[in-house]
Amino acid sequence: MTYRPLLAAMLAAPILAPAFAIGAAAQDAPTDWDSVVEEARGGEVNFFLWGGADNINAYVSDYVGGLLEEEYGITLNAVPLTDTADAVNLVLSEREAGVTEGGAVDLVWINGENFRTMKQGDLVWCGWTDVLPNDDLIDWENPAIANDFGVPVEGCEAPWSTAQFAFGYDSARTEEPPRSIPDLVEWVKANPGRFTYPAPPDFNGSAFVRHVFYHAAGGVDGLIGPFDQATYDAAAEEAWDILNEMEPHLWREGATYPTSITQLQQMFANREVDLIFDYNPSQFGVFVEDGTFPETTRSYGLDDGTIGNTNYLAIPANAANRAAAMVAVNVMLSGETQLEKARPGVWGAPPAIDVSRLPQDLQDGFGALPQHPSVVPAAELAETALPELQGEWVSAIDAGWQENVGR
């Protein structure tokens, strides 16, 4: 099932400005859950999300959409994106046209710079998360949950999943993959044409570049907090030198880069490259099971750590169906729905909720989940997890790569 025609129509349609101004009322949140459900029943939700993985699309459209239809009569319209910024820009264009109600986007899968943009621009609805019954399952005392790339969440979004970057290789043709950034540089030189990465701002390509940037900075500690130009300049010079040193040894001698993680996945499947990576390690297992990757695919973390984050669900301030969006989020936060999402054959995404707060049978369900041999255990990755940077850092690094490496 695809909803790309729906997205195209939304982006192409003229935006009509109503005769009222944006006001504080647009941010008012309900306090009674029963009233929210009553308002939502029989409605619909336009859910904008990255659409690059068939298994994720199926989980959202079929499983979550099926629950919403069965329990509440709510129709879930999944609107796949190649870049979450498209949804942010749509909300922004509506805002500039004075559309404060009836917006096209009801719910968006988001984090990082896109969330910072929406929050700073008063484009996101806040103060609603604690109304959800399943908010009790969220550990808001955890800084990794309460802060999105260093930006306080403050009731403006609800966590959906956690993720951590991992590398992958085919053990049948690569005996020992590189396990640190310096080792990777040397491996690339010794294996010309067998490695590349998607050009930022592709999400995964950008994350790979940040790993090099962390290494160039001598670790992540000096980068935590607000953006600092002097610190950036010092690390950037070294990072661009490392990446430019690698470039002649990349796939096609670095003359061009993949444009997306999807392209890199296909290149690995076709044996054009020998190393791959993904911010969602469960994808390695999914691709093995569907025959895209060989059964000998294995994933791993770096000895000096890999970056992890939390991703979220946000409701724009001008959403047309805010009550239905709240119900959808509450369903997606339930123990049963998070457990289904965590199944290796479904998505394999680690839960954003605190599993210890669930009934024992659901805790046992999480404990009994099989570990796919191609997927590095999340607990193993977490031992050396690295934090994400605030959005201004990410934007500067992406722009710096384009200027100093991509050209």
Tab-separated table of C-alpha atoms in Angstrom:
chain	number	residue	atom	x	y	z
A	1	MET	CA	0.000	0.000	0.000
A	2	THR	CA	1.375	3.439	-0.857
A	3	TYR	CA	0.203	6.929	-0.057
A	4	ARG	CA	2.660	8.883	-2.184
A	5	PRO	CA	-0.163	10.367	-4.303
A	6	LEU	CA	-1.662	11.738	-1.074
A	7	LEU	CA	1.625	13.395	-0.152
A	8	ALA	CA	2.055	14.835	-3.626
A	9	ALA	CA	-1.443	16.298	-3.507
A	10	MET	CA	-0.819	17.867	-0.109
A	11	LEU	CA	2.450	19.443	-1.193
A	12	ALA	CA	0.953	20.753	-4.430
A	13	ALA	CA	-2.355	22.051	-3.092
A	14	PRO	CA	-2.727	25.794	-2.500
A	15	ILE	CA	-2.718	26.819	1.143
A	16	LEU	CA	-5.745	28.888	2.053
A	17	ALA	CA	-5.353	31.314	4.911
A	18	PRO	CA	-8.294	31.592	7.329
A	19	ALA	CA	-9.309	34.936	8.752
A	20	PHE	CA	-7.840	34.482	12.222
A	21	ALA	CA	-4.417	34.781	13.765
A	22	ILE	CA	-2.292	32.246	15.582
A	23	GLY	CA	-2.988	32.374	19.283
A	24	ALA	CA	-2.318	30.567	22.536
A	25	ALA	CA	-5.552	28.588	22.160
A	26	ALA	CA	-3.901	26.517	19.433
A	27	GLN	CA	-1.630	25.084	22.125
A	28	ASP	CA	-4.345	24.266	24.683
A	29	ALA	CA	-4.216	20.587	25.620
A	30	PRO	CA	-7.141	18.500	26.891
A	31	THR	CA	-7.163	17.100	30.410
A	32	ASP	CA	-9.765	14.337	30.149
A	33	TRP	CA	-8.848	11.187	28.242
A	34	ASP	CA	-12.422	9.952	27.804
A	35	SER	CA	-13.284	13.204	26.028
A	36	VAL	CA	-10.279	12.786	23.747
A	37	VAL	CA	-11.385	9.270	22.777
A	38	GLU	CA	-14.965	10.410	22.187
A	39	GLU	CA	-13.776	13.204	19.885
A	40	ALA	CA	-11.359	10.902	18.049
A	41	ARG	CA	-13.721	8.007	17.421
A	42	GLY	CA	-14.520	7.521	13.734
A	43	GLY	CA	-11.930	10.074	12.625
A	44	GLU	CA	-8.662	9.826	10.734
A	45	VAL	CA	-4.961	10.566	11.189
A	46	ASN	CA	-2.520	11.671	8.499
A	47	PHE	CA	0.724	10.164	9.820
A	48	PHE	CA	3.855	11.437	8.053
A	49	LEU	CA	6.867	9.148	8.446
A	50	TRP	CA	10.029	8.020	6.724
A	51	GLY	CA	8.893	5.393	4.232
A	52	GLY	CA	12.144	3.721	3.238
A	53	ALA	CA	11.561	0.323	4.886
A	54	ASP	CA	8.773	-2.011	3.755
A	55	ASN	CA	8.590	-3.788	7.117
A	56	ILE	CA	8.096	-0.498	8.984
A	57	ASN	CA	5.463	0.611	6.493
A	58	ALA	CA	3.620	-2.694	6.917
A	59	TYR	CA	3.763	-2.485	10.716
A	60	VAL	CA	2.325	1.033	10.698
A	61	SER	CA	-0.313	0.602	8.005
A	62	ASP	CA	-1.446	-2.936	8.746
A	63	TYR	CA	-0.824	-3.549	12.441
A	64	VAL	CA	-1.227	-0.096	13.999
A	65	GLY	CA	-3.772	0.974	11.409
A	66	GLY	CA	-5.728	-2.227	12.005
A	67	LEU	CA	-5.852	-1.643	15.770
A	68	LEU	CA	-7.036	1.934	15.338
A	69	GLU	CA	-9.754	0.908	12.909
A	70	GLU	CA	-10.923	-2.025	15.025
A	71	GLU	CA	-10.910	-0.313	18.422
A	72	TYR	CA	-11.790	3.277	17.565
A	73	GLY	CA	-12.977	3.395	13.953
A	74	ILE	CA	-9.997	5.651	13.187
A	75	THR	CA	-8.490	5.564	9.690
A	76	LEU	CA	-4.696	5.812	9.666
A	77	ASN	CA	-3.342	7.421	6.483
A	78	ALA	CA	0.377	6.637	6.392
A	79	VAL	CA	2.183	9.263	4.314
A	80	PRO	CA	5.711	8.032	3.501
A	81	LEU	CA	8.544	10.540	3.242
A	82	THR	CA	12.088	10.388	1.949
A	83	ASP	CA	12.985	13.262	4.282
A	84	THR	CA	11.123	14.255	7.449
A	85	ALA	CA	11.958	17.879	6.640
A	86	ASP	CA	9.267	17.694	3.930
A	87	ALA	CA	6.605	17.379	6.630
A	88	VAL	CA	8.191	20.164	8.686
A	89	ASN	CA	8.284	22.437	5.639
A	90	LEU	CA	4.636	21.678	4.890
A	91	VAL	CA	3.634	22.719	8.418
A	92	LEU	CA	5.858	25.798	8.145
A	93	SER	CA	4.302	26.832	4.838
A	94	GLU	CA	0.838	26.484	6.365
A	95	ARG	CA	1.937	28.584	9.325
A	96	GLU	CA	3.250	31.316	7.018
A	97	ALA	CA	-0.092	31.297	5.208
A	98	GLY	CA	-1.951	31.694	8.502
A	99	VAL	CA	-3.381	28.173	8.616
A	100	THR	CA	-3.738	27.602	12.363
A	101	GLU	CA	-6.347	24.832	12.187
A	102	GLY	CA	-7.093	22.020	9.777
A	103	GLY	CA	-3.467	21.445	8.797
A	104	ALA	CA	-2.476	18.547	6.551
A	105	VAL	CA	-0.130	16.853	9.043
A	106	ASP	CA	-1.714	15.235	12.096
A	107	LEU	CA	1.249	13.210	13.313
A	108	VAL	CA	4.919	13.013	12.358
A	109	TRP	CA	7.767	10.603	13.178
A	110	ILE	CA	10.551	12.959	14.142
A	111	ASN	CA	13.654	13.769	16.159
A	112	GLY	CA	16.780	15.896	16.136
A	113	GLU	CA	17.038	19.006	14.022
A	114	ASN	CA	13.488	18.651	12.679
A	115	PHE	CA	12.062	18.657	16.199
A	116	ARG	CA	14.220	21.611	17.199
A	117	THR	CA	12.962	23.546	14.168
A	118	MET	CA	9.331	22.825	15.014
A	119	LYS	CA	9.707	23.595	18.703
A	120	GLN	CA	11.604	26.830	18.203
A	121	GLY	CA	9.090	27.920	15.570
A	122	ASP	CA	6.044	27.103	17.752
A	123	LEU	CA	4.987	24.614	15.082
A	124	VAL	CA	4.543	21.676	17.460
A	125	TRP	CA	1.680	21.100	19.902
A	126	CYS	CA	2.845	20.778	23.514
A	127	GLY	CA	1.408	19.765	26.859
A	128	TRP	CA	-0.553	16.699	25.725
A	129	THR	CA	1.685	13.737	26.475
A	130	ASP	CA	0.822	13.438	30.177
A	131	VAL	CA	-2.856	13.035	29.235
A	132	LEU	CA	-2.121	9.691	27.564
A	133	PRO	CA	-2.842	6.683	29.801
A	134	ASN	CA	0.320	5.019	28.483
A	135	ASP	CA	2.436	8.005	29.454
A	136	ASP	CA	2.863	6.103	32.738
A	137	LEU	CA	5.081	3.646	30.832
A	138	ILE	CA	7.597	6.346	29.861
A	139	ASP	CA	10.635	7.035	32.034
A	140	TRP	CA	10.787	10.798	31.720
A	141	GLU	CA	13.558	10.857	34.352
A	142	ASN	CA	15.879	9.313	31.749
A	143	PRO	CA	17.791	12.187	30.072
A	144	ALA	CA	17.971	10.185	26.836
A	145	ILE	CA	14.151	10.228	26.748
A	146	ALA	CA	13.506	13.694	28.184
A	147	ASN	CA	15.894	15.343	25.707
A	148	ASP	CA	15.800	14.995	21.934
A	149	PHE	CA	19.329	15.639	20.570
A	150	GLY	CA	19.869	17.848	23.613
A	151	VAL	CA	16.556	19.737	23.244
A	152	PRO	CA	14.149	19.283	26.191
A	153	VAL	CA	10.996	17.477	25.067
A	154	GLU	CA	8.719	19.233	27.604
A	155	GLY	CA	5.517	17.481	26.591
A	156	CYS	CA	5.894	18.335	22.891
A	157	GLU	CA	6.407	14.760	21.627
A	158	ALA	CA	6.240	11.172	22.848
A	159	PRO	CA	9.067	8.633	22.445
A	160	TRP	CA	8.378	5.805	20.011
A	161	SER	CA	11.583	3.777	19.664
A	162	THR	CA	15.235	3.793	20.555
A	163	ALA	CA	18.014	3.078	18.088
A	164	GLN	CA	21.779	2.804	17.925
A	165	PHE	CA	24.112	2.872	14.964
A	166	ALA	CA	25.841	-0.391	13.965
A	167	PHE	CA	28.089	-1.599	11.188
A	168	GLY	CA	27.542	-4.761	9.151
A	169	TYR	CA	29.551	-7.124	6.958
A	170	ASP	CA	29.348	-10.525	5.273
A	171	SER	CA	31.451	-12.897	7.367
A	172	ALA	CA	31.824	-15.198	4.336
A	173	ARG	CA	33.871	-12.612	2.457
A	174	THR	CA	35.225	-10.291	5.174
A	175	GLU	CA	37.115	-12.141	7.878
A	176	GLU	CA	37.660	-9.264	10.316
A	177	PRO	CA	35.961	-5.884	9.802
A	178	PRO	CA	37.423	-2.625	11.164
A	179	ARG	CA	36.288	-1.846	14.699
A	180	SER	CA	37.353	1.765	15.163
A	181	ILE	CA	37.452	4.881	12.990
A	182	PRO	CA	41.285	4.714	12.543
A	183	ASP	CA	41.001	1.028	11.648
A	184	LEU	CA	38.247	1.850	9.156
A	185	VAL	CA	40.438	4.447	7.428
A	186	GLU	CA	43.222	1.897	7.041
A	187	TRP	CA	40.766	-0.810	5.924
A	188	VAL	CA	39.362	1.477	3.224
A	189	LYS	CA	42.875	2.154	1.909
A	190	ALA	CA	43.668	-1.558	1.887
A	191	ASN	CA	40.373	-2.436	0.165
A	192	PRO	CA	39.850	0.254	-2.478
A	193	GLY	CA	36.360	0.595	-3.879
A	194	ARG	CA	34.766	-1.622	-1.218
A	195	PHE	CA	33.319	1.093	1.038
A	196	THR	CA	31.247	4.225	0.717
A	197	TYR	CA	28.554	6.100	2.620
A	198	PRO	CA	25.436	8.074	1.686
A	199	ALA	CA	25.999	11.779	1.243
A	200	PRO	CA	24.676	13.922	4.105
A	201	PRO	CA	22.038	15.035	4.850
A	202	ASP	CA	20.911	11.418	4.400
A	203	PHE	CA	20.183	10.395	7.991
A	204	ASN	CA	22.523	7.401	8.088
A	205	GLY	CA	25.253	9.065	6.042
A	206	SER	CA	25.144	12.080	8.335
A	207	ALA	CA	25.436	9.805	11.380
A	208	PHE	CA	28.501	8.107	9.888
A	209	VAL	CA	30.176	11.480	9.345
A	210	ARG	CA	29.438	12.406	12.971
A	211	HIS	CA	31.350	9.302	14.107
A	212	VAL	CA	34.381	10.603	12.222
A	213	PHE	CA	33.790	14.060	13.699
A	214	TYR	CA	33.655	12.639	17.249
A	215	HIS	CA	36.966	10.888	16.612
A	216	ALA	CA	38.526	14.067	15.210
A	217	ALA	CA	37.378	15.975	18.309
A	218	GLY	CA	39.058	13.467	20.620
A	219	GLY	CA	35.705	12.154	21.840
A	220	VAL	CA	32.202	13.477	22.230
A	221	ASP	CA	32.538	15.104	25.663
A	222	GLY	CA	33.778	18.432	24.323
A	223	LEU	CA	30.879	18.616	21.867
A	224	ILE	CA	28.034	18.193	24.354
A	225	GLY	CA	25.932	21.286	24.936
A	226	PRO	CA	25.261	24.372	22.806
A	227	PHE	CA	27.149	24.827	19.561
A	228	ASP	CA	30.614	26.368	19.916
A	229	GLN	CA	32.239	27.690	16.757
A	230	ALA	CA	35.845	27.424	17.953
A	231	THR	CA	35.413	23.808	19.058
A	232	TYR	CA	33.676	23.001	15.794
A	233	ASP	CA	36.423	24.601	13.694
A	234	ALA	CA	39.174	22.668	15.455
A	235	ALA	CA	37.459	19.295	15.044
A	236	ALA	CA	36.121	19.996	11.546
A	237	GLU	CA	39.541	20.588	10.025
A	238	GLU	CA	40.727	17.174	11.209
A	239	ALA	CA	37.438	15.453	10.234
A	240	TRP	CA	37.478	16.769	6.663
A	241	ASP	CA	41.134	15.728	6.329
A	242	ILE	CA	40.230	12.168	7.384
A	243	LEU	CA	37.285	11.938	5.002
A	244	ASN	CA	39.182	13.481	2.102
A	245	GLU	CA	42.060	11.082	2.754
A	246	MET	CA	39.576	8.207	2.412
A	247	GLU	CA	37.789	9.579	-0.630
A	248	PRO	CA	40.055	8.314	-3.472
A	249	HIS	CA	39.755	4.791	-2.036
A	250	LEU	CA	35.950	4.777	-1.857
A	251	TRP	CA	33.506	3.198	-4.291
A	252	ARG	CA	33.979	4.852	-7.694
A	253	GLU	CA	37.017	6.606	-6.209
A	254	GLY	CA	34.731	8.942	-4.311
A	255	ALA	CA	33.593	10.684	-7.500
A	256	THR	CA	30.005	10.146	-6.375
A	257	TYR	CA	28.232	9.006	-3.226
A	258	PRO	CA	25.002	7.036	-2.689
A	259	THR	CA	22.050	9.323	-2.137
A	260	SER	CA	20.290	7.182	0.463
A	261	ILE	CA	20.690	4.272	2.849
A	262	THR	CA	18.374	2.314	0.537
A	263	GLN	CA	20.906	2.626	-2.278
A	264	LEU	CA	23.742	1.546	0.023
A	265	GLN	CA	21.721	-1.487	1.144
A	266	GLN	CA	21.247	-2.537	-2.471
A	267	MET	CA	24.961	-2.061	-3.151
A	268	PHE	CA	25.819	-4.342	-0.229
A	269	ALA	CA	23.300	-6.914	-1.439
A	270	ASN	CA	24.877	-6.770	-4.919
A	271	ARG	CA	28.385	-7.136	-3.425
A	272	GLU	CA	29.459	-3.745	-4.735
A	273	VAL	CA	30.660	-2.877	-1.227
A	274	ASP	CA	31.767	-5.062	1.687
A	275	LEU	CA	30.753	-2.898	4.657
A	276	ILE	CA	27.426	-1.315	5.504
A	277	PHE	CA	25.845	0.418	8.479
A	278	ASP	CA	22.416	1.328	9.768
A	279	TYR	CA	20.943	3.355	12.614
A	280	ASN	CA	18.419	0.532	12.951
A	281	PRO	CA	20.488	-2.678	13.429
A	282	SER	CA	17.366	-4.853	13.280
A	283	GLN	CA	17.285	-4.159	9.543
A	284	PHE	CA	20.214	-6.547	9.092
A	285	GLY	CA	18.028	-9.395	10.320
A	286	VAL	CA	15.048	-8.262	8.264
A	287	PHE	CA	17.121	-8.233	5.069
A	288	VAL	CA	18.581	-11.650	5.818
A	289	GLU	CA	15.121	-13.104	6.359
A	290	ASP	CA	13.719	-11.682	3.116
A	291	GLY	CA	16.732	-12.888	1.132
A	292	THR	CA	18.197	-9.451	0.349
A	293	PHE	CA	21.336	-9.994	2.451
A	294	PRO	CA	23.225	-13.303	2.785
A	295	GLU	CA	22.691	-15.421	5.903
A	296	THR	CA	26.328	-14.805	6.840
A	297	THR	CA	25.657	-11.093	7.421
A	298	ARG	CA	26.757	-9.944	10.878
A	299	SER	CA	26.534	-6.576	12.617
A	300	TYR	CA	28.658	-5.012	15.327
A	301	GLY	CA	29.522	-1.832	17.173
A	302	LEU	CA	32.810	0.036	17.261
A	303	ASP	CA	35.209	-0.385	20.167
A	304	ASP	CA	35.081	3.379	20.726
A	305	GLY	CA	31.271	3.404	20.621
A	306	THR	CA	28.441	4.208	18.256
A	307	ILE	CA	25.795	6.911	18.393
A	308	GLY	CA	22.344	6.164	19.802
A	309	ASN	CA	19.161	8.179	20.085
A	310	THR	CA	15.438	8.149	20.711
A	311	ASN	CA	12.883	8.897	18.014
A	312	TYR	CA	9.504	10.432	18.726
A	313	LEU	CA	5.937	11.119	17.631
A	314	ALA	CA	4.846	14.767	17.436
A	315	ILE	CA	1.567	16.519	16.677
A	316	PRO	CA	1.794	19.847	14.799
A	317	ALA	CA	0.154	22.842	16.456
A	318	ASN	CA	-2.280	23.232	13.557
A	319	ALA	CA	-3.137	19.537	13.129
A	320	ALA	CA	-6.682	18.931	11.928
A	321	ASN	CA	-7.177	15.741	13.961
A	322	ARG	CA	-5.319	16.205	17.215
A	323	ALA	CA	-7.574	13.959	19.308
A	324	ALA	CA	-7.258	11.078	16.838
A	325	ALA	CA	-3.494	11.634	16.725
A	326	MET	CA	-3.353	11.374	20.523
A	327	VAL	CA	-5.252	8.097	20.432
A	328	ALA	CA	-2.869	6.803	17.754
A	329	VAL	CA	0.150	7.705	19.893
A	330	ASN	CA	-1.365	6.061	22.955
A	331	VAL	CA	-1.934	2.866	20.963
A	332	MET	CA	1.655	2.938	19.676
A	333	LEU	CA	2.958	3.281	23.254
A	334	SER	CA	1.061	0.291	24.611
A	335	GLY	CA	3.038	-2.701	25.836
A	336	GLU	CA	1.430	-4.994	23.269
A	337	THR	CA	2.146	-2.665	20.352
A	338	GLN	CA	5.717	-1.997	21.465
A	339	LEU	CA	6.261	-5.750	21.851
A	340	GLU	CA	5.003	-6.393	18.330
A	341	LYS	CA	7.335	-3.671	17.033
A	342	ALA	CA	10.266	-5.306	18.828
A	343	ARG	CA	9.773	-8.710	17.165
A	344	PRO	CA	12.724	-9.384	14.823
A	345	GLY	CA	10.455	-10.448	11.968
A	346	VAL	CA	8.311	-7.327	12.289
A	347	TRP	CA	10.704	-4.438	12.908
A	348	GLY	CA	13.054	-5.333	15.749
A	349	ALA	CA	13.004	-1.791	17.154
A	350	PRO	CA	13.922	-1.504	20.857
A	351	PRO	CA	11.036	-0.097	22.922
A	352	ALA	CA	10.850	3.513	24.057
A	353	ILE	CA	8.792	2.573	27.109
A	354	ASP	CA	10.149	1.224	30.391
A	355	VAL	CA	9.483	-2.505	30.069
A	356	SER	CA	9.755	-2.967	33.860
A	357	ARG	CA	6.504	-1.001	34.232
A	358	LEU	CA	4.539	-3.524	32.170
A	359	PRO	CA	2.504	-6.481	33.489
A	360	GLN	CA	4.628	-9.568	34.017
A	361	ASP	CA	3.297	-11.414	30.971
A	362	LEU	CA	4.426	-8.606	28.679
A	363	GLN	CA	7.781	-8.368	30.439
A	364	ASP	CA	8.159	-12.089	29.811
A	365	GLY	CA	7.240	-11.512	26.166
A	366	PHE	CA	10.071	-9.029	25.745
A	367	GLY	CA	12.414	-11.392	27.570
A	368	ALA	CA	11.512	-14.239	25.232
A	369	LEU	CA	12.160	-12.335	22.000
A	370	PRO	CA	14.596	-14.281	19.814
A	371	GLN	CA	17.936	-12.707	18.972
A	372	HIS	CA	18.639	-12.836	15.257
A	373	PRO	CA	22.212	-14.036	14.589
A	374	SER	CA	22.775	-11.159	12.166
A	375	VAL	CA	21.754	-8.475	14.664
A	376	VAL	CA	24.150	-7.283	17.336
A	377	PRO	CA	22.385	-7.361	20.733
A	378	ALA	CA	21.107	-3.946	21.801
A	379	ALA	CA	22.566	-4.473	25.290
A	380	GLU	CA	26.013	-5.024	23.771
A	381	LEU	CA	25.787	-1.829	21.737
A	382	ALA	CA	24.491	0.113	24.733
A	383	GLU	CA	27.682	-0.585	26.695
A	384	THR	CA	29.531	1.951	24.531
A	385	ALA	CA	26.637	4.169	23.414
A	386	LEU	CA	27.523	7.716	22.365
A	387	PRO	CA	25.047	10.606	22.686
A	388	GLU	CA	23.683	12.636	19.817
A	389	LEU	CA	24.582	16.310	19.518
A	390	GLN	CA	22.258	19.276	19.608
A	391	GLY	CA	20.731	20.107	16.255
A	392	GLU	CA	22.935	23.126	15.518
A	393	TRP	CA	25.991	20.874	15.630
A	394	VAL	CA	24.379	18.392	13.251
A	395	SER	CA	23.436	21.120	10.764
A	396	ALA	CA	26.941	22.601	10.861
A	397	ILE	CA	28.584	19.208	10.324
A	398	ASP	CA	26.302	18.362	7.393
A	399	ALA	CA	26.931	21.762	5.782
A	400	GLY	CA	30.671	21.467	6.422
A	401	TRP	CA	30.778	18.067	4.735
A	402	GLN	CA	28.979	19.436	1.681
A	403	GLU	CA	31.429	22.343	1.419
A	404	ASN	CA	34.685	20.574	2.225
A	405	VAL	CA	34.192	16.940	1.172
A	406	GLY	CA	31.114	16.547	-1.021
A	407	ARG	CA	32.332	19.033	-3.610
